[in-house]
Coordinates of C-alpha atoms and ligand atoms in Angstrom, one line a residue:
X1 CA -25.6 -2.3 10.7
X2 CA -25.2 -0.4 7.7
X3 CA -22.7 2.0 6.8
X4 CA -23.1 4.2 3.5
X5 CA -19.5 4.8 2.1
X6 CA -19.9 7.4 -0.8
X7 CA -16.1 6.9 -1.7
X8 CA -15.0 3.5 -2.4
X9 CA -11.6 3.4 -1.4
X10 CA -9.0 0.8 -2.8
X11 CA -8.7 -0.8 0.2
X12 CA -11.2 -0.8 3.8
X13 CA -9.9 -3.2 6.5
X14 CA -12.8 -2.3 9.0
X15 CA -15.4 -3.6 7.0
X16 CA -14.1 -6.6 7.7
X17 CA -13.9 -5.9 11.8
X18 CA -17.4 -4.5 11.7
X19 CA -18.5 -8.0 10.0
X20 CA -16.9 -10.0 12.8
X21 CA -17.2 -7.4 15.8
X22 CA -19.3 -9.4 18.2
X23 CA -16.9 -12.5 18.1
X24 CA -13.7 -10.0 18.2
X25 CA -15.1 -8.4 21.2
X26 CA -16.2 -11.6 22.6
X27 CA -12.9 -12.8 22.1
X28 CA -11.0 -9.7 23.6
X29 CA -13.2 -10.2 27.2
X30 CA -11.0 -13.9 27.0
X31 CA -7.9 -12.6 26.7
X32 CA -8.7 -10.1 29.3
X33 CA -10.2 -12.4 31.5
X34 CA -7.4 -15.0 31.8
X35 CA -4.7 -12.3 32.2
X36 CA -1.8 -13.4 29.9
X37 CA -1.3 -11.0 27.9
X38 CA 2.0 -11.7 26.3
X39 CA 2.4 -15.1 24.1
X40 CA -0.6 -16.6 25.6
X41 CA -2.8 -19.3 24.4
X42 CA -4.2 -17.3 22.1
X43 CA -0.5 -16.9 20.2
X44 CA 0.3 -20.8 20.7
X45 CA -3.4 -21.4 18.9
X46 CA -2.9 -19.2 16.0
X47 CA 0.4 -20.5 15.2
X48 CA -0.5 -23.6 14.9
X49 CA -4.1 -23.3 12.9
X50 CA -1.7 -21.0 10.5
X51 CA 0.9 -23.1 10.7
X52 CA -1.5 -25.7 9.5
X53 CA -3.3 -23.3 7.1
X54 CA 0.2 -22.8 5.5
X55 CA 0.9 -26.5 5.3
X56 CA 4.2 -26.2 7.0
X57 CA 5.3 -27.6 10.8
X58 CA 6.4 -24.4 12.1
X59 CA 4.9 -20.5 12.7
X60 CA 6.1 -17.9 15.1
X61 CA 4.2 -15.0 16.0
X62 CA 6.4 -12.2 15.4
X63 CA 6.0 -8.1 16.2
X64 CA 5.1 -7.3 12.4
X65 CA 6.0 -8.2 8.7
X66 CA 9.1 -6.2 9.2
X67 CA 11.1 -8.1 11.9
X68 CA 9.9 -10.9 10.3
X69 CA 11.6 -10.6 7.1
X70 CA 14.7 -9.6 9.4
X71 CA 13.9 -12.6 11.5
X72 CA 14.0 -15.1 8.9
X73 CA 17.3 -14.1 7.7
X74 CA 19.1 -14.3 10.5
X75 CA 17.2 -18.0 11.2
X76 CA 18.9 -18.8 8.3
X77 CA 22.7 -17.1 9.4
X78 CA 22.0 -14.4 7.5
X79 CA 25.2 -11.9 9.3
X80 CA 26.1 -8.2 8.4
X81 CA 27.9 -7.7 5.0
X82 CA 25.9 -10.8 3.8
X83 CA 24.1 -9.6 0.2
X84 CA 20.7 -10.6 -0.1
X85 CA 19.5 -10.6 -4.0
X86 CA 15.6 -9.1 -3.8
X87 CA 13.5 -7.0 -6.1
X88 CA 13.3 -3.4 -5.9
X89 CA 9.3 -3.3 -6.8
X90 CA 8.3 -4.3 -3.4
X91 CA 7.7 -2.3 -0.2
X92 CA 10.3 -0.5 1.1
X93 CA 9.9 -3.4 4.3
X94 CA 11.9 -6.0 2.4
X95 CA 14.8 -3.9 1.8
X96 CA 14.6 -1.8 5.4
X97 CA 14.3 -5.8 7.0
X98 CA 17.8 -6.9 5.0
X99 CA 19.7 -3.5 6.1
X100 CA 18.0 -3.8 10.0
X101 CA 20.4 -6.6 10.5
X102 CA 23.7 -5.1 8.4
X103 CA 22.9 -7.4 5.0
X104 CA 23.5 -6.1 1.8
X105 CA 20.8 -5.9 -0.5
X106 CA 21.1 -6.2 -4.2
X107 CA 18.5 -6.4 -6.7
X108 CA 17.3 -8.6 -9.7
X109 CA 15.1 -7.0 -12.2
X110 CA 11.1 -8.5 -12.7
X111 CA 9.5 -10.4 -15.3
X112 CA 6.5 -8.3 -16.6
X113 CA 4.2 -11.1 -16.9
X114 CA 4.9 -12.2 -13.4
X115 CA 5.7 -8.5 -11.7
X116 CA 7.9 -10.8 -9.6
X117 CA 12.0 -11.8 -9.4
X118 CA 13.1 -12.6 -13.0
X119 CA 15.0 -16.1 -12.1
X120 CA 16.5 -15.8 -15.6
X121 CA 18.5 -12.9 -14.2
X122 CA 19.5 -14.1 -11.2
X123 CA 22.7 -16.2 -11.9
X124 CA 24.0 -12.9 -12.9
X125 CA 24.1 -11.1 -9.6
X126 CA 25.1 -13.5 -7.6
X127 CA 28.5 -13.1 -5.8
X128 CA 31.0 -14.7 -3.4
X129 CA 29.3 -12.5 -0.6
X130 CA 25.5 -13.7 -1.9
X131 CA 23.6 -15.7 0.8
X132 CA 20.4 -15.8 0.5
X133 CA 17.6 -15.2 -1.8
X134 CA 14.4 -13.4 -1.2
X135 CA 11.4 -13.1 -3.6
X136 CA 8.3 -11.6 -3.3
X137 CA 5.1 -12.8 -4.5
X138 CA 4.4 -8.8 -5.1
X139 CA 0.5 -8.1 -5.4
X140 CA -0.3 -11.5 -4.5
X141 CA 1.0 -13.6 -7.4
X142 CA 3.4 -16.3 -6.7
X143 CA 7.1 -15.5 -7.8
X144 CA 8.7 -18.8 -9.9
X145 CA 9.6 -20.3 -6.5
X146 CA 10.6 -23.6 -8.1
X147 CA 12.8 -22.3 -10.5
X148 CA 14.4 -19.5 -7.7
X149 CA 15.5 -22.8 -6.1
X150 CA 17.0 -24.8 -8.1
X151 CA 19.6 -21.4 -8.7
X152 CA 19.5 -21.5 -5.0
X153 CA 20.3 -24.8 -4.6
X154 CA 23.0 -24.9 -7.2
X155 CA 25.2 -22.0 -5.6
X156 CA 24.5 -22.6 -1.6
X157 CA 21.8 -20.0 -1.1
X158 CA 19.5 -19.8 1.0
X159 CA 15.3 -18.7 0.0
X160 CA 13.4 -16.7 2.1
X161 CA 10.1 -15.9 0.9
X162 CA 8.4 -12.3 1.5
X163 CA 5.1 -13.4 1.7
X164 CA 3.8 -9.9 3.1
X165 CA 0.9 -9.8 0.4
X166 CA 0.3 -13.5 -0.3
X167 CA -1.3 -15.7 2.4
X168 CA -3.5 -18.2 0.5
X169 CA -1.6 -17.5 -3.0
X170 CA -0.5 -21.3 -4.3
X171 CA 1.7 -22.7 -7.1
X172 CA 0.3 -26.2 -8.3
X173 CA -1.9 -26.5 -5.0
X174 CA 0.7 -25.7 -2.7
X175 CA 0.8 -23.1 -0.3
X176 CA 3.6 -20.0 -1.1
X177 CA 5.5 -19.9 2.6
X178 CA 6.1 -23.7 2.2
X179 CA 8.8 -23.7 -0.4
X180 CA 11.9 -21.4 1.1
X181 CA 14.0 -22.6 3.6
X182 CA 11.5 -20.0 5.6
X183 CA 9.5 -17.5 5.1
X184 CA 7.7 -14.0 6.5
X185 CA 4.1 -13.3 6.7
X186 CA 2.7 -9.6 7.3
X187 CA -0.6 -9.2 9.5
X188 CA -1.2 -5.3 8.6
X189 CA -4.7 -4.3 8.9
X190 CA -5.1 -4.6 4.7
X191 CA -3.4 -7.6 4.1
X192 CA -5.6 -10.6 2.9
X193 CA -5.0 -12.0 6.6
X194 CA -4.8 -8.7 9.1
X195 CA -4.9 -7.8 12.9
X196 CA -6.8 -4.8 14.2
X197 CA -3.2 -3.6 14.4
X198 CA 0.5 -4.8 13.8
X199 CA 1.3 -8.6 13.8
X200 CA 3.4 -10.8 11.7
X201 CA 5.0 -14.5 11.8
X202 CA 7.9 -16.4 10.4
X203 CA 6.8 -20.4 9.4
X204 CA 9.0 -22.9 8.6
X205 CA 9.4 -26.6 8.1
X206 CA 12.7 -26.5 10.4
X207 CA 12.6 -27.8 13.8
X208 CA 16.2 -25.7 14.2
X209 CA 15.1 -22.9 12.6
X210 CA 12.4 -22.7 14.6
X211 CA 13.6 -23.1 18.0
X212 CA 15.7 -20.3 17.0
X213 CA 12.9 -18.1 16.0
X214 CA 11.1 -18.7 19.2
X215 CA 14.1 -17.7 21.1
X216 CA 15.3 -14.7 18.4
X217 CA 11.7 -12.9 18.6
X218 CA 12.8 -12.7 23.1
X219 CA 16.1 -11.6 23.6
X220 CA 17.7 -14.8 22.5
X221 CA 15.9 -16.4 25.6
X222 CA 15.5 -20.7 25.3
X223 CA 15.0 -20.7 28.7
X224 CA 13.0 -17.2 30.8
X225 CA 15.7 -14.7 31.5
X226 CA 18.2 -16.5 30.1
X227 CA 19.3 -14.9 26.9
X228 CA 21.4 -17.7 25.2
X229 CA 21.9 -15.1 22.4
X230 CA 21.9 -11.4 21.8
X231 CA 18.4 -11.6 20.3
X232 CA 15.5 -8.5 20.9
X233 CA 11.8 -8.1 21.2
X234 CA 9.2 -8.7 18.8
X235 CA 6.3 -10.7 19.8
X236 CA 2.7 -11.3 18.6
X237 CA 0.5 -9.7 20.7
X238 CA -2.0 -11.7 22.4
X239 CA -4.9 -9.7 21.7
X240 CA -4.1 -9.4 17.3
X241 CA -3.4 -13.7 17.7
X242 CA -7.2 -13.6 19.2
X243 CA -8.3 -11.8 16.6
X244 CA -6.6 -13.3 13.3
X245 CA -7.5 -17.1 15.1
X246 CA -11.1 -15.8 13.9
X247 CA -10.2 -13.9 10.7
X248 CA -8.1 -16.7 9.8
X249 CA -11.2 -18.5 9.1
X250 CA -12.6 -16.5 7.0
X251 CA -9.4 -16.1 4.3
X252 CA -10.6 -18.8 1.8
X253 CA -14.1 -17.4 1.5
X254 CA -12.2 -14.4 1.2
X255 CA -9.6 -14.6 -1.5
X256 CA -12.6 -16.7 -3.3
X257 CA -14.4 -12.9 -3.1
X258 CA -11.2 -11.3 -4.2
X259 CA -10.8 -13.9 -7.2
X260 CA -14.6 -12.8 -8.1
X261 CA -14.1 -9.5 -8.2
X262 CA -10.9 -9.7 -10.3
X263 CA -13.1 -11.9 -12.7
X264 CA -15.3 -8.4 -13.1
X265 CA -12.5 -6.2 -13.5
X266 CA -10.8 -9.0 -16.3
X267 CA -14.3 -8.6 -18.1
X268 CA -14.7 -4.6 -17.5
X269 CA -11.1 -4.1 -19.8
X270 CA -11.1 -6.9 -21.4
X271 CA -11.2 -5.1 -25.1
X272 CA -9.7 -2.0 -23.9
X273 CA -6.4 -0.4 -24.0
X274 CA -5.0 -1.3 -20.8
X275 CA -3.6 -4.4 -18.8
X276 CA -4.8 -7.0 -16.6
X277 CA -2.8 -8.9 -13.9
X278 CA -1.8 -11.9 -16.5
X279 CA -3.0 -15.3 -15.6
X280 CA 0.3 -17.2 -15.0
X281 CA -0.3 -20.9 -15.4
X282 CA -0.1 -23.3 -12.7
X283 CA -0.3 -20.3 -9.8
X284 CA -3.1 -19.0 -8.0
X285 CA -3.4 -15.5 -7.2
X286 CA -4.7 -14.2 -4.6
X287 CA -5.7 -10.9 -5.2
X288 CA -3.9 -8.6 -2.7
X289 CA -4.3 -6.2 -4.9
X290 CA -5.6 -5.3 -8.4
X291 CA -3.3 -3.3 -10.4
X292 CA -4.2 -2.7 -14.0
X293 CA -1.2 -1.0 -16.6
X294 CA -2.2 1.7 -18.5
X295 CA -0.4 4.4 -20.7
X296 CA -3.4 6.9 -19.3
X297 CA -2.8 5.9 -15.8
X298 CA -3.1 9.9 -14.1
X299 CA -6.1 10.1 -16.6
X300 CA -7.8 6.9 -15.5
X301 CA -6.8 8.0 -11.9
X302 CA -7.9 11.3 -11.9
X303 CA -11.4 10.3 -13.8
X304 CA -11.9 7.3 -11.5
X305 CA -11.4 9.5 -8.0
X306 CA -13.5 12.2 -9.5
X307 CA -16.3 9.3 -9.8
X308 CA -16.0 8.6 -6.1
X309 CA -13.5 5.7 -7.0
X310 CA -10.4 5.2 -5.0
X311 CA -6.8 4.4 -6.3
X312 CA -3.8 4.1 -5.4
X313 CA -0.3 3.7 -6.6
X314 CA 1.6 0.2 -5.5
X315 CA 4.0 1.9 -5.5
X316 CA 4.6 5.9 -6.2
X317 CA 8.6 4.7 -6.4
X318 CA 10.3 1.1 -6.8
X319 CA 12.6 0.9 -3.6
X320 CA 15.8 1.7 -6.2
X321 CA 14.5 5.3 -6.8
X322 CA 13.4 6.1 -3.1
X323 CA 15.4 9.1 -1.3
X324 CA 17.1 6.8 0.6
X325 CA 18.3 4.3 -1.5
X326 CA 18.9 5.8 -4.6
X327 CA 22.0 4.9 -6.1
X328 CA 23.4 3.1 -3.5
X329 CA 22.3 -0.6 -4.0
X330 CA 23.9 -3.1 -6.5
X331 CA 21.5 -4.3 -9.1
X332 CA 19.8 -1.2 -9.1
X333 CA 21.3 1.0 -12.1
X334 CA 19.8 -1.6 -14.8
X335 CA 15.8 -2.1 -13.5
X336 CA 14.4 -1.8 -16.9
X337 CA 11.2 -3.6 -16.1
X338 CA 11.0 -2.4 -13.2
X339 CA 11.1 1.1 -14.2
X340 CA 8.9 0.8 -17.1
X341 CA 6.2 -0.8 -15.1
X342 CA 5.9 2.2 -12.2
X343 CA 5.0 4.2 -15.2
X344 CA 2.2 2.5 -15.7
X345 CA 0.4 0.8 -13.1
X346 CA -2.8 1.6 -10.9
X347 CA -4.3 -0.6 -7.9
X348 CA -8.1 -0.5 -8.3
X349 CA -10.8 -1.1 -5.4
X350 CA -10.1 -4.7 -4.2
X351 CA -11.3 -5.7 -0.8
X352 CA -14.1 -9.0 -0.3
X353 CA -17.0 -6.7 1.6
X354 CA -16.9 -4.8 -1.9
X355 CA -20.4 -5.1 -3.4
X356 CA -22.0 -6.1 -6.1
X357 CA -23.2 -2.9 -6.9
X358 CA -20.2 -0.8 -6.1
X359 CA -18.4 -3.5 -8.3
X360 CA -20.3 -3.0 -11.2
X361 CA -20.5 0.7 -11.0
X362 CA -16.2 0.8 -11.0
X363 CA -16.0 -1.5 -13.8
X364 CA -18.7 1.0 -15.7
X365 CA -16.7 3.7 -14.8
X366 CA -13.4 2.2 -16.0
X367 CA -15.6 1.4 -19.7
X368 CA -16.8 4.9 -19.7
X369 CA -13.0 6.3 -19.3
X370 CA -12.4 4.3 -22.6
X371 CA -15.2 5.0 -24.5
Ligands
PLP1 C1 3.3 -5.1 4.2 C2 4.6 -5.6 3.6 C3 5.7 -5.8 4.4 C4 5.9 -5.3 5.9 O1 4.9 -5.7 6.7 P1 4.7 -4.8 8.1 O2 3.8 -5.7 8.9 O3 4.0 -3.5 7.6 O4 6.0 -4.5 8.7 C5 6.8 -6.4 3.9 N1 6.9 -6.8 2.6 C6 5.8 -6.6 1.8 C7 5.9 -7.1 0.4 C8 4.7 -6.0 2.3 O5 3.6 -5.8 1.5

């Protein structure tokens, strides 16, 4: 079937369902049929083949990206009053995940190449009550995991990676999730890897880490009805693991799409007055998103939506300058970078069912706008 979309919008998650509709159905008559509907077979099966995918020993199916952020902190003793040293150009899910179980987040400015944690101004915000260390490989490109660590490592900390927009995303052939001590994985529709609905997981190479996982995400239960802990709920649905065992497959061919079409956009400005995401040596995007720096973003914007083009802002405010957390968090009264970047950025179509054609009109649009 063939749908006509006269607006491209930045970002269309059911192109992707319509693509794979017969095996999702097909799939959602199993589930049905069997009649375990609550960490089933189909949650044991995805958590291994991502587990696997990952390149790690350990993934737990987990309510959303969220509760696994929170999830993995506390797998790691993350308690209340802890600080947790993070980025404030993120979405507001990382910080809401640290204060959901009483940490303290504080934040680190970015590197502009990178757009992620700055690890040359980390050392400086660490304190006695700093625990743990969270990066996000914002957009898709990997954070300097390797350097974050050896900070961590050298003061006691522990990493947990937010890896909400980066499932595939590698530094030197490695899988990002498979450095931290653990880390948190977000299935929203529009992520690179997403459910017809919420879903997230937490993976680790742990065996401790995640037994406790298994038990957190169900009332702190190691045995049924026996909550060894105070833990709560937040399972992977059975039906979203069905579905993202199938989409799961399809993520390499994917973020090979998404790389192709950032190779278009790199060409379409290449020349002009505004920024491409920089190639950072020895990582490998994976193209979560497109987002382009401009001093004529609202103009670019404004011509591009009036062309039938979506965009969209990732995001209108860094966390620091959000109603409710403005002026409240450490770190956050010297973001320069951060700042300076949120004046300029726009996210540009970026999905793999994009065609050709709609491709190559954007990128003529984006030309014209400069002519
Ligand atoms: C999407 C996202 C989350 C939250 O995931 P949900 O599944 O929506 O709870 C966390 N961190 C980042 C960086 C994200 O992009």
């Amino acid at each position: 079937m063939k749908e006509n979309i006269s607006f491209i919008p930045v970002a269309y998650p059911k192109a992707k369902v319509e693509k794979h509709k017969t095996e999702i159905i097909k799939s959602i008559e199993t589930v049905i049929s069997k009649g375990v509907y609550i960490l089933g077979e189909e949650v044991t099966k995805f958590e291994q083949e991502f587990a696997d995918y990952i390149g790690v020993n350990y993934s737990i199916g987990v309510g959303n990206g969220t509760d696994a952020i929170a999830l993995a902190l506390k797998s790691v003793g993350i308690s209340p009053g802890d600080e947790v040293i993070t980025v404030s150009h993120s979405a507001v899910a990382t910080v809401a995940a640290i204060e959901t179980i009483g940490a303290v987040p504080v934040f680190v400015d970015i590197d502009p190449e990178t757009r992620c944690m700055d690890p040359l101004l980390l050392t400086k915000m660490i304190s006695s009550k700093t625990k743990a260390i969270l990066p996000v490989h914002i957009y898709g490109q990997p954070a300097p995991i390797p350097e974050i660590i050896s900070i961590a490592e050298k003061f006691g900390l522990k990493v947990v990676e937010d890896c909400a927009q980066a499932h595939g995303a590698e530094i030197n052939g490695r899988k990002v999730g498979s450095f931290g001590d653990v880390a948190s994985f977000s299935f929203y529709p529009t992520k690179n890897l997403g459910a017809i609905g919420d879903g997230g997981a937490v993976v680790t190479n742990s065996e401790e880490i995640a037994k406790y996982l298994n038990a957190a995400r169900q009332y702190g239960w190691y045995q049924k009805y026996i909550s060894s802990f105070a833990g709560s709920n937040s399972r992977l649905d059975e039906l979203q693991a069905a579905v993202l065992r199938i989409l799961l497959r399809e993520l390499d061919a994917d973020n090979r799409r998404r790389a192709e079409i950032a190779k278009v956009y790199d060409s379409a400005i290449d020349g002009v007055i505004i920024k491409a995401p920089r190639k950072i040596s020895g990582t490998k995007h994976n193209y979560h998103l497109y987002v382009v720096e401009t001093d004529q973003r609202d103009e670019l914007s404004n011509f591009l939506n009036s062309k039938g083009i979506g965009t969209a802002l990732h995001y209108p405010l860094p966390i620091h300058l959000q109603p409710a957390y403005k002026g409240r968090i450490r770190g956050g009264e010297k973001l320069t970078q951060t700042e300076d970047l949120y004046k300029h950025i726009l996210s540009l179509p970026m999905y793999p069912e994009l065609s050709d054609k709609q491709l190559n009109y954007i990128a003529g649009k984006i030309k014209e706008f400069y002519e």
